[in-house]
Short mmCIF file of C-alpha atoms in Angstrom, two decimals:
data_model
loop_
_atom_site.label_atom_id
_atom_site.label_comp_id
_atom_site.label_asym_id
_atom_site.label_seq_id
_atom_site.Cartn_x
_atom_site.Cartn_y
_atom_site.Cartn_z
CA MET N 1 66.11 15.97 72.32
CA SER N 2 62.80 17.21 70.20
CA ALA N 3 61.14 15.39 68.52
CA ILE N 4 62.76 16.68 65.75
CA GLN N 5 65.86 15.91 66.18
CA ASP N 6 64.34 12.37 66.85
CA GLU N 7 63.06 12.04 63.67
CA ILE N 8 66.39 13.38 61.93
CA ASP N 9 68.55 10.61 64.01
CA GLU N 10 66.06 7.64 62.43
CA ILE N 11 66.32 9.03 58.82
CA ASP N 12 70.46 9.51 59.58
CA THR N 13 70.73 6.36 61.43
CA PRO N 14 71.94 3.51 58.75
CA ALA N 15 68.66 0.91 59.59
CA LEU N 16 71.18 -1.69 59.12
CA HIS N 17 72.33 -0.78 62.66
CA ARG N 18 69.30 -0.78 64.72
CA PRO N 19 69.30 -3.79 66.42
CA ASP N 20 66.82 -2.19 68.79
CA VAL N 21 64.52 -2.10 65.93
CA TYR N 22 65.03 -4.81 63.84
CA ASP N 23 66.07 -7.78 66.59
CA GLY N 24 62.46 -8.14 67.91
CA LEU N 25 61.06 -8.35 64.07
CA ALA N 26 63.66 -11.27 63.35
CA ASP N 27 63.07 -13.00 66.35
CA ALA N 28 59.44 -13.08 65.76
CA VAL N 29 60.00 -14.66 62.24
CA ARG N 30 62.33 -17.14 63.40
CA GLU N 31 59.81 -18.02 65.67
CA LEU N 32 56.91 -18.38 62.59
CA LEU N 33 59.82 -20.59 60.79
CA ASP N 34 60.00 -22.80 63.56
CA ALA N 35 56.33 -22.59 63.92
CA THR N 36 55.78 -23.19 59.65
CA VAL N 37 57.72 -26.43 59.98
CA ARG N 38 55.64 -28.40 62.89
CA THR N 39 52.56 -26.73 62.82
CA ARG N 40 49.58 -29.12 62.50
CA ILE N 41 46.44 -26.87 62.34
CA ALA N 42 44.13 -27.19 59.75
CA ALA N 43 43.87 -26.28 56.10
CA ALA N 44 41.10 -23.18 56.45
CA GLU N 45 42.95 -21.34 59.29
CA VAL N 46 46.44 -22.15 57.20
CA GLU N 47 45.07 -20.38 54.34
CA ALA N 48 44.13 -17.21 56.39
CA LEU N 49 47.36 -17.04 58.50
CA THR N 50 49.30 -17.17 55.30
CA ALA N 51 47.20 -14.00 53.92
CA ARG N 52 48.32 -12.17 57.41
CA LEU N 53 51.69 -12.86 56.32
CA ARG N 54 51.16 -11.52 53.23
CA GLY N 55 49.66 -8.56 53.98
CA VAL N 56 53.21 -7.80 56.84
CA SER N 57 55.64 -8.32 54.36
CA ARG N 58 53.49 -5.63 52.12
CA GLU N 59 54.59 -3.41 54.92
CA LEU N 60 58.42 -3.93 55.51
CA LEU N 61 58.82 -3.89 51.73
CA VAL N 62 56.99 -0.39 51.62
CA ASP N 63 60.89 0.97 52.16
CA ALA N 64 63.44 -1.53 51.85
CA HIS N 65 67.29 -2.01 50.66
CA PRO N 66 67.18 -3.13 47.50
CA GLY N 67 69.30 -6.45 46.64
CA SER N 68 71.31 -7.66 49.18
CA LEU N 69 72.86 -5.56 52.34
CA GLY N 70 76.42 -6.28 51.00
CA ARG N 71 75.99 -3.19 48.72
CA VAL N 72 74.32 -1.32 51.29
CA ARG N 73 77.29 -1.97 53.23
CA GLY N 74 80.11 -1.97 50.95
CA ALA N 75 82.97 -3.86 49.52
CA ASP N 76 85.02 -2.43 51.99
CA GLU N 77 82.61 -3.12 55.43
CA TRP N 78 82.83 -6.95 56.24
CA GLY N 79 82.43 -7.78 59.56
CA GLY N 80 78.81 -7.96 61.17
CA ASN N 81 76.82 -8.66 58.43
CA PRO N 82 73.12 -8.43 59.99
CA ALA N 83 72.22 -10.55 57.08
CA ASN N 84 74.26 -13.25 57.71
CA PRO N 85 72.80 -16.53 56.98
CA VAL N 86 74.80 -18.47 60.24
CA ASP N 87 74.86 -15.78 62.14
CA GLY N 88 73.39 -12.65 61.73
CA ARG N 89 70.70 -10.64 64.29
CA ARG N 90 68.75 -9.68 61.61
CA ASN N 91 68.32 -13.51 59.08
CA ALA N 92 65.66 -15.47 61.50
CA PHE N 93 67.59 -18.58 59.83
CA ALA N 94 70.72 -17.51 61.62
CA GLN N 95 71.51 -18.10 65.40
CA PRO N 96 72.77 -15.25 66.64
CA LEU N 97 76.11 -16.58 68.30
CA GLN N 98 77.70 -15.18 71.93
CA ILE N 99 81.26 -15.55 70.55
CA HIS N 100 83.68 -15.98 72.94
CA ARG N 101 86.88 -14.83 71.82
CA ASP N 102 90.22 -15.62 73.62
CA TYR N 103 93.03 -12.87 71.55
CA GLU N 104 95.77 -14.61 73.33
CA ASN N 105 94.91 -18.36 72.05
CA GLN N 106 93.99 -17.04 68.72
CA ARG N 107 90.46 -18.93 69.74
CA ALA N 108 87.09 -18.44 69.04
CA ALA N 109 84.09 -20.45 70.69
CA ALA N 110 80.55 -20.65 71.20
CA ARG N 111 77.24 -22.81 72.22
CA PHE N 112 74.44 -23.39 70.64
CA SER N 113 71.51 -25.59 70.23
CA LEU N 114 69.71 -26.01 67.58
CA GLY N 115 65.61 -27.54 66.47
CA ALA N 116 63.65 -28.58 63.89
CA PRO N 117 64.33 -26.04 61.34
CA TYR N 118 67.90 -27.54 61.30
CA GLU N 119 66.92 -31.17 61.21
CA GLY N 120 68.94 -33.74 58.43
CA PRO N 121 68.67 -36.85 60.28
CA PRO N 122 66.05 -37.99 61.89
CA GLU N 123 66.75 -35.55 65.32
CA HIS N 124 70.40 -35.18 64.54
CA ILE N 125 71.31 -31.53 62.46
CA HIS N 126 71.61 -31.32 59.06
CA GLY N 127 75.45 -32.08 57.66
CA GLY N 128 75.33 -29.06 56.03
CA VAL N 129 74.15 -27.28 58.69
CA ILE N 130 76.85 -28.51 60.59
CA ALA N 131 79.09 -27.67 57.66
CA MET N 132 78.12 -23.66 57.56
CA LEU N 133 78.55 -23.32 61.81
CA LEU N 134 81.98 -24.45 61.26
CA ASP N 135 82.94 -22.25 58.24
CA GLN N 136 81.47 -18.91 59.95
CA VAL N 137 83.10 -19.78 63.33
CA MET N 138 86.43 -20.58 61.82
CA GLY N 139 86.32 -17.37 60.35
CA MET N 140 85.91 -15.48 63.53
CA VAL N 141 88.78 -16.25 65.23
CA PRO N 142 90.67 -13.33 66.39
CA ALA N 143 93.51 -13.66 63.66
CA PHE N 144 90.57 -12.25 61.30
CA THR N 145 89.10 -9.47 63.02
CA ASP N 146 87.86 -6.74 60.76
CA THR N 147 90.03 -8.56 57.85
CA PRO N 148 88.32 -9.10 54.52
CA ARG N 149 89.04 -12.59 53.79
CA MET N 150 87.85 -15.44 51.64
CA THR N 151 87.54 -19.44 52.52
CA ALA N 152 90.05 -21.13 50.15
CA TYR N 153 89.20 -24.67 51.42
CA LEU N 154 87.12 -26.09 54.45
CA ASN N 155 87.36 -30.06 55.43
CA VAL N 156 84.86 -31.30 57.32
CA THR N 157 85.25 -34.91 59.12
CA TYR N 158 81.78 -35.92 60.88
CA ARG N 159 82.59 -38.45 63.94
CA ARG N 160 79.52 -39.15 64.96
CA PRO N 161 75.49 -37.44 64.09
CA SER N 162 75.04 -33.78 65.98
CA PRO N 163 71.72 -34.01 67.82
CA LEU N 164 68.70 -32.03 67.40
CA MET N 165 67.59 -29.49 70.52
CA ALA N 166 70.82 -30.36 72.57
CA GLU N 167 73.41 -27.83 74.04
CA LEU N 168 76.45 -28.01 71.77
CA GLY N 169 79.74 -26.69 71.25
CA VAL N 170 81.58 -24.88 68.36
CA GLU N 171 85.61 -24.06 68.81
CA ALA N 172 87.86 -22.82 66.36
CA TRP N 173 91.55 -21.92 66.84
CA VAL N 174 94.65 -20.59 64.30
CA ASP N 175 97.14 -24.30 63.57
CA ARG N 176 99.14 -21.71 61.93
CA ILE N 177 99.83 -18.26 59.48
CA GLU N 178 101.85 -18.36 56.24
CA GLY N 179 101.40 -15.13 55.10
CA ARG N 180 98.55 -14.26 54.15
CA LYS N 181 97.11 -17.57 54.54
CA THR N 182 95.99 -18.65 57.83
CA PHE N 183 95.08 -22.37 58.71
CA VAL N 184 91.89 -22.38 61.08
CA THR N 185 91.07 -26.18 63.30
CA GLY N 186 87.58 -26.16 64.28
CA ARG N 187 85.08 -28.89 66.10
CA ILE N 188 81.80 -29.35 66.83
CA ALA N 189 81.27 -31.62 70.54
CA ASP N 190 78.46 -32.49 72.46
CA ALA N 191 77.52 -31.91 76.15
CA ASP N 192 79.81 -35.07 77.08
CA GLY N 193 82.95 -33.26 75.54
CA ARG N 194 82.30 -36.01 72.34
CA THR N 195 83.50 -34.51 69.44
CA THR N 196 80.83 -34.81 66.78
CA ALA N 197 82.46 -32.74 63.93
CA GLU N 198 85.99 -31.56 62.83
CA ALA N 199 87.16 -29.31 60.23
CA GLU N 200 90.36 -27.48 59.01
CA ALA N 201 90.01 -24.85 56.83
CA LEU N 202 92.26 -22.17 55.12
CA PHE N 203 91.65 -18.57 54.56
CA VAL N 204 93.29 -16.35 52.82
CA ALA N 205 93.54 -12.66 53.59
CA LEU N 206 92.00 -10.34 50.36
CA LYS N 207 94.86 -7.69 48.98
CA PRO N 208 94.02 -4.02 49.66
CA GLY N 209 90.83 -3.27 47.58
CA GLY N 210 91.06 -6.52 46.30
CA MET O 1 32.78 -36.28 49.12
CA SER O 2 30.73 -35.26 51.93
CA ALA O 3 31.63 -32.94 55.04
CA ILE O 4 32.04 -35.72 57.10
CA GLN O 5 34.43 -37.64 54.79
CA ASP O 6 36.32 -34.36 54.14
CA GLU O 7 36.49 -33.78 57.39
CA ILE O 8 37.82 -37.54 58.36
CA ASP O 9 40.33 -36.98 55.45
CA GLU O 10 41.98 -33.80 56.96
CA ILE O 11 42.22 -35.43 60.53
CA ASP O 12 43.70 -38.65 59.30
CA THR O 13 46.13 -37.84 56.38
CA PRO O 14 49.58 -36.67 58.16
CA ALA O 15 50.03 -33.12 58.00
CA LEU O 16 53.54 -33.65 57.21
CA HIS O 17 52.96 -34.66 53.69
CA ARG O 18 50.13 -32.13 52.87
CA PRO O 19 52.43 -29.50 50.56
CA ASP O 20 48.83 -27.89 49.13
CA VAL O 21 48.22 -26.76 52.35
CA TYR O 22 51.84 -25.74 54.06
CA ASP O 23 53.43 -24.68 51.02
CA GLY O 24 52.20 -21.66 50.66
CA LEU O 25 52.14 -20.70 54.18
CA ALA O 26 56.01 -21.51 54.60
CA ASP O 27 56.40 -19.46 50.76
CA ALA O 28 55.03 -16.37 52.94
CA VAL O 29 57.70 -17.23 55.75
CA ARG O 30 59.83 -16.62 52.81
CA GLU O 31 59.24 -13.69 52.02
CA LEU O 32 59.15 -12.87 55.35
CA LEU O 33 62.61 -13.91 56.10
CA ASP O 34 63.82 -11.37 52.54
CA ALA O 35 61.67 -9.18 53.51
CA THR O 36 63.07 -8.46 57.89
CA VAL O 37 66.61 -8.40 56.64
CA ARG O 38 66.03 -6.01 53.84
CA THR O 39 63.45 -3.92 55.42
CA ARG O 40 64.39 0.02 56.29
CA ILE O 41 60.45 1.33 57.72
CA ALA O 42 60.54 2.59 61.06
CA ALA O 43 60.20 1.76 64.20
CA ALA O 44 57.48 2.27 65.63
CA GLU O 45 55.56 0.50 62.62
CA VAL O 46 57.80 -2.55 62.72
CA GLU O 47 56.99 -2.91 66.54
CA ALA O 48 53.33 -3.20 65.22
CA LEU O 49 54.26 -5.55 62.74
CA THR O 50 56.11 -7.80 64.73
CA ALA O 51 53.02 -8.08 67.18
CA ARG O 52 51.29 -9.34 64.59
CA LEU O 53 53.49 -11.85 63.29
CA ARG O 54 53.73 -13.27 67.09
CA GLY O 55 49.94 -13.07 66.99
CA VAL O 56 50.25 -15.64 64.06
CA SER O 57 53.04 -17.96 65.66
CA ARG O 58 50.75 -18.19 68.41
CA GLU O 59 47.50 -19.76 66.23
CA LEU O 60 50.40 -21.87 64.29
CA LEU O 61 51.81 -23.47 67.81
CA VAL O 62 47.95 -24.03 69.08
CA ASP O 63 47.90 -27.75 67.08
CA ALA O 64 52.06 -28.38 66.36
CA HIS O 65 54.44 -31.34 66.61
CA PRO O 66 56.47 -31.45 69.27
CA GLY O 67 59.79 -31.12 68.83
CA SER O 68 61.21 -31.96 65.27
CA LEU O 69 59.54 -34.04 62.46
CA GLY O 70 61.78 -36.61 62.63
CA ARG O 71 60.13 -37.57 65.33
CA VAL O 72 57.13 -38.25 63.90
CA ARG O 73 58.77 -39.51 60.74
CA GLY O 74 60.49 -42.11 62.39
CA ALA O 75 64.18 -42.88 62.25
CA ASP O 76 63.60 -45.27 59.12
CA GLU O 77 61.65 -42.79 56.81
CA TRP O 78 64.09 -40.59 55.97
CA GLY O 79 63.98 -39.02 52.06
CA GLY O 80 61.85 -36.13 51.83
CA ASN O 81 62.15 -34.21 55.07
CA PRO O 82 59.46 -31.77 54.64
CA ALA O 83 62.00 -29.59 57.38
CA ASN O 84 64.83 -29.86 55.88
CA PRO O 85 66.83 -26.92 55.87
CA VAL O 86 68.69 -26.81 52.15
CA ASP O 87 65.55 -27.84 50.26
CA GLY O 88 62.61 -28.98 52.46
CA ARG O 89 59.26 -27.30 51.00
CA ARG O 90 57.83 -26.68 54.77
CA ASN O 91 61.31 -24.39 56.20
CA ALA O 92 61.54 -21.07 54.97
CA PHE O 93 65.14 -20.99 55.12
CA ALA O 94 65.50 -24.04 51.99
CA GLN O 95 65.12 -23.39 48.46
CA PRO O 96 63.39 -26.37 47.28
CA LEU O 97 65.48 -27.36 44.59
CA GLN O 98 64.34 -29.28 41.21
CA ILE O 99 66.46 -32.27 41.37
CA HIS O 100 67.21 -33.68 38.26
CA ARG O 101 68.49 -36.78 38.49
CA ASP O 102 70.08 -38.88 35.67
CA TYR O 103 70.07 -42.56 36.76
CA GLU O 104 71.70 -43.67 34.17
CA ASN O 105 75.26 -41.10 35.36
CA GLN O 106 74.51 -41.98 38.29
CA ARG O 107 74.10 -38.02 38.48
CA ALA O 108 71.71 -35.35 40.17
CA ALA O 109 71.33 -31.38 39.19
CA ALA O 110 69.80 -28.28 39.69
CA ARG O 111 69.49 -24.84 38.77
CA PHE O 112 68.90 -22.36 41.85
CA SER O 113 69.62 -18.32 42.42
CA LEU O 114 69.79 -16.98 46.21
CA GLY O 115 69.14 -13.54 47.81
CA ALA O 116 69.80 -11.18 50.69
CA PRO O 117 69.63 -13.10 53.17
CA TYR O 118 71.72 -15.96 51.69
CA GLU O 119 74.66 -13.39 51.98
CA GLY O 120 78.58 -13.87 53.38
CA PRO O 121 81.54 -11.69 51.10
CA PRO O 122 79.41 -8.41 50.19
CA GLU O 123 77.18 -9.09 46.77
CA HIS O 124 78.05 -13.06 47.19
CA ILE O 125 77.07 -16.24 48.82
CA HIS O 126 78.26 -17.45 52.20
CA GLY O 127 80.43 -20.06 52.61
CA GLY O 128 79.06 -21.90 54.62
CA VAL O 129 76.13 -22.19 52.42
CA ILE O 130 77.61 -23.54 49.60
CA ALA O 131 79.09 -25.94 51.32
CA MET O 132 75.49 -26.73 52.80
CA LEU O 133 74.17 -27.03 49.40
CA LEU O 134 76.56 -29.19 47.97
CA ASP O 135 76.73 -31.34 50.96
CA GLN O 136 72.81 -31.67 50.31
CA VAL O 137 72.93 -32.48 46.72
CA MET O 138 75.45 -34.56 46.73
CA GLY O 139 73.57 -36.55 48.73
CA MET O 140 70.79 -36.82 46.67
CA VAL O 141 72.46 -38.98 43.89
CA PRO O 142 70.16 -41.52 42.28
CA ALA O 143 72.70 -44.04 44.12
CA PHE O 144 71.40 -42.96 47.37
CA THR O 145 67.69 -43.22 46.56
CA ASP O 146 65.72 -44.08 49.96
CA THR O 147 68.79 -45.00 51.31
CA PRO O 148 69.55 -43.94 54.47
CA ARG O 149 73.61 -42.67 54.90
CA MET O 150 75.70 -40.12 56.84
CA THR O 151 78.39 -37.69 55.56
CA ALA O 152 81.43 -39.37 56.70
CA TYR O 153 83.61 -36.14 54.99
CA LEU O 154 82.84 -33.67 53.00
CA ASN O 155 86.01 -30.87 51.24
CA VAL O 156 85.02 -27.64 49.77
CA THR O 157 87.20 -26.35 47.41
CA TYR O 158 86.61 -22.56 46.82
CA ARG O 159 87.53 -21.54 43.31
CA ARG O 160 85.78 -17.88 43.26
CA PRO O 161 82.98 -16.29 44.43
CA SER O 162 79.68 -17.26 44.18
CA PRO O 163 77.30 -14.23 43.08
CA LEU O 164 74.41 -13.28 44.63
CA MET O 165 71.44 -13.10 42.28
CA ALA O 166 72.39 -15.08 39.58
CA GLU O 167 71.41 -18.25 38.31
CA LEU O 168 74.09 -20.98 39.02
CA GLY O 169 74.23 -24.32 38.31
CA VAL O 170 75.09 -27.20 41.49
CA GLU O 171 75.46 -30.91 40.21
CA ALA O 172 76.81 -33.84 41.94
CA TRP O 173 78.16 -37.67 40.77
CA VAL O 174 78.85 -41.05 41.98
CA ASP O 175 83.03 -41.12 41.96
CA ARG O 176 83.32 -44.61 42.71
CA ILE O 177 81.24 -47.13 45.29
CA GLU O 178 82.98 -49.09 47.90
CA GLY O 179 80.56 -51.89 49.56
CA ARG O 180 78.43 -49.12 51.80
CA LYS O 181 81.17 -46.24 51.39
CA THR O 182 80.62 -43.89 48.06
CA PHE O 183 82.51 -41.06 47.03
CA VAL O 184 80.80 -38.88 45.52
CA THR O 185 82.27 -35.37 43.63
CA GLY O 186 80.16 -31.99 42.98
CA ARG O 187 80.71 -28.55 42.30
CA ILE O 188 78.85 -25.52 41.75
CA ALA O 189 78.92 -23.33 38.09
CA ASP O 190 78.05 -20.26 37.39
CA ALA O 191 75.99 -18.90 34.24
CA ASP O 192 78.85 -19.13 32.03
CA GLY O 193 80.22 -22.81 33.45
CA ARG O 194 83.01 -21.27 35.53
CA THR O 195 83.20 -23.66 38.64
CA THR O 196 82.66 -21.57 41.97
CA ALA O 197 83.16 -24.31 44.07
CA GLU O 198 83.39 -28.18 44.08
CA ALA O 199 83.68 -30.93 46.42
CA GLU O 200 84.51 -34.88 47.16
CA ALA O 201 82.29 -36.62 50.00
CA LEU O 202 82.30 -40.32 51.30
CA PHE O 203 78.67 -41.17 52.13
CA VAL O 204 78.72 -43.98 54.36
CA ALA O 205 74.86 -46.57 54.31
CA LEU O 206 73.72 -47.17 57.40
CA LYS O 207 73.46 -51.04 58.09
CA PRO O 208 69.77 -51.80 58.68
CA GLY O 209 68.39 -51.10 62.11
CA GLY O 210 71.14 -48.76 62.27
#
C-alpha cells in the first residue's frame, strides 16, 4: 500500500474504532490514574510533572471529537462504546473486561481484579463500583446483543465486602423474558466462590428509533 | 520557617492529606482521561505522547504507597478517602462533589455535571455511574458522619435518561433509623427538577472494631 493510500485510510477510518492507536494511550492514562492515587513524591516534583501532563492534554485536544463519542457514533450505534466508563478500552477508569458469552444459556461472565482507584471501605471495592460493574455485565447477556435497551431498575444486595487486588468473578444470566422486558440476575463472587454481591435488573428494549 | 523545618514538615505530613500538592496533579489526569476519550490525532503522534505519559508515571511511582490508601489510613479511618472513585480529590475519575449537608433534616445534596468519560447510552450518563453516585451521596447523609458502615442493599429505579454535559442534582435523606440500620432515600434530578433516577438503600453501622 502506498504512503498516500495509508494517509487516506488514516483520514477515512473513524478514529473511534482504532484500538491499535488508542489502547496504548488509555493504558498509560490508567497507570497514571493509579500512580496519582498512590504517589508520595515531594511537592516540588509534583508541580513539574503536572505541567508535563497538561502539555500532553493540549496536544491530544488539538484535534478531538467535540462533546461525547455518542454524538459521533449516533443514537443507533449502541454497543461497543470505547468511552464506556465500565469496560471501554479508551476510558482509563474502565477495566476492559474479557466477557465470556454463553449463547446457549444466555449467560455472560468475566474475571477481574481492581486496585487502589476503586477503593471504598479500606482494602475493599467501593459499593458503587460493584453496582456499576453489575449493571454493565448484566446488560451484556447474549439476549441483548446489539439491542438498544435501558435499565429500568437495578437492585443490588451486598453480602460481604469485595476485596481489592484479588481475583473476582462477575456473571449474569437471563432470568426471564416478557415481551420487551428482560429480567436478569447477576452476582459477584470471590476466588472461593462465595457471593459478595448479587443483583436483579430489568432491562427494557427500546422501540426502533426510540 | 527555615528550609530545614520545611523539609521536616514535608516528610512528617502524611502525603495522603496534602490536597495543595496532589489536587492539581489529579485535575491534570482528569483532563487527560477526557482528552484520551475524545482525541482523534494521528497514530504517530499518539505513540510519542503515550511514551511521555509512561515517563511521568515512572517518576510518580519512585515513591508511592504500596497497595491502596486504605492500608495507609487503617481500617478505623473511614471518611475522606482521597482515592474514593466517586468523590475522591486524588482520583481522576471521581468528581469532587461539593456536598451540602443539612444536619437538621438529615439530608445531603450536590450539583454535578458529567462529560464524555461517563457516557452509557449516546449522550446520556451510564446507568452504572448513576448507581455509583447515588450510593456515595446516600452514604453521606449527616447521620453517618464518621461512622463506618456498609451498604446492605441499593435499589435504583431509572425514570428517564440523565443527560451528559448538563447540570444535575443529587440528593439523599434519611428515611428512618432502626438501631444500627439506617434507611436512606436518594434521587437524581435534571435542571427542570424532573427525577431521572431514584433509589432506596439500607446502610448498616459496623460494630466497634468490626
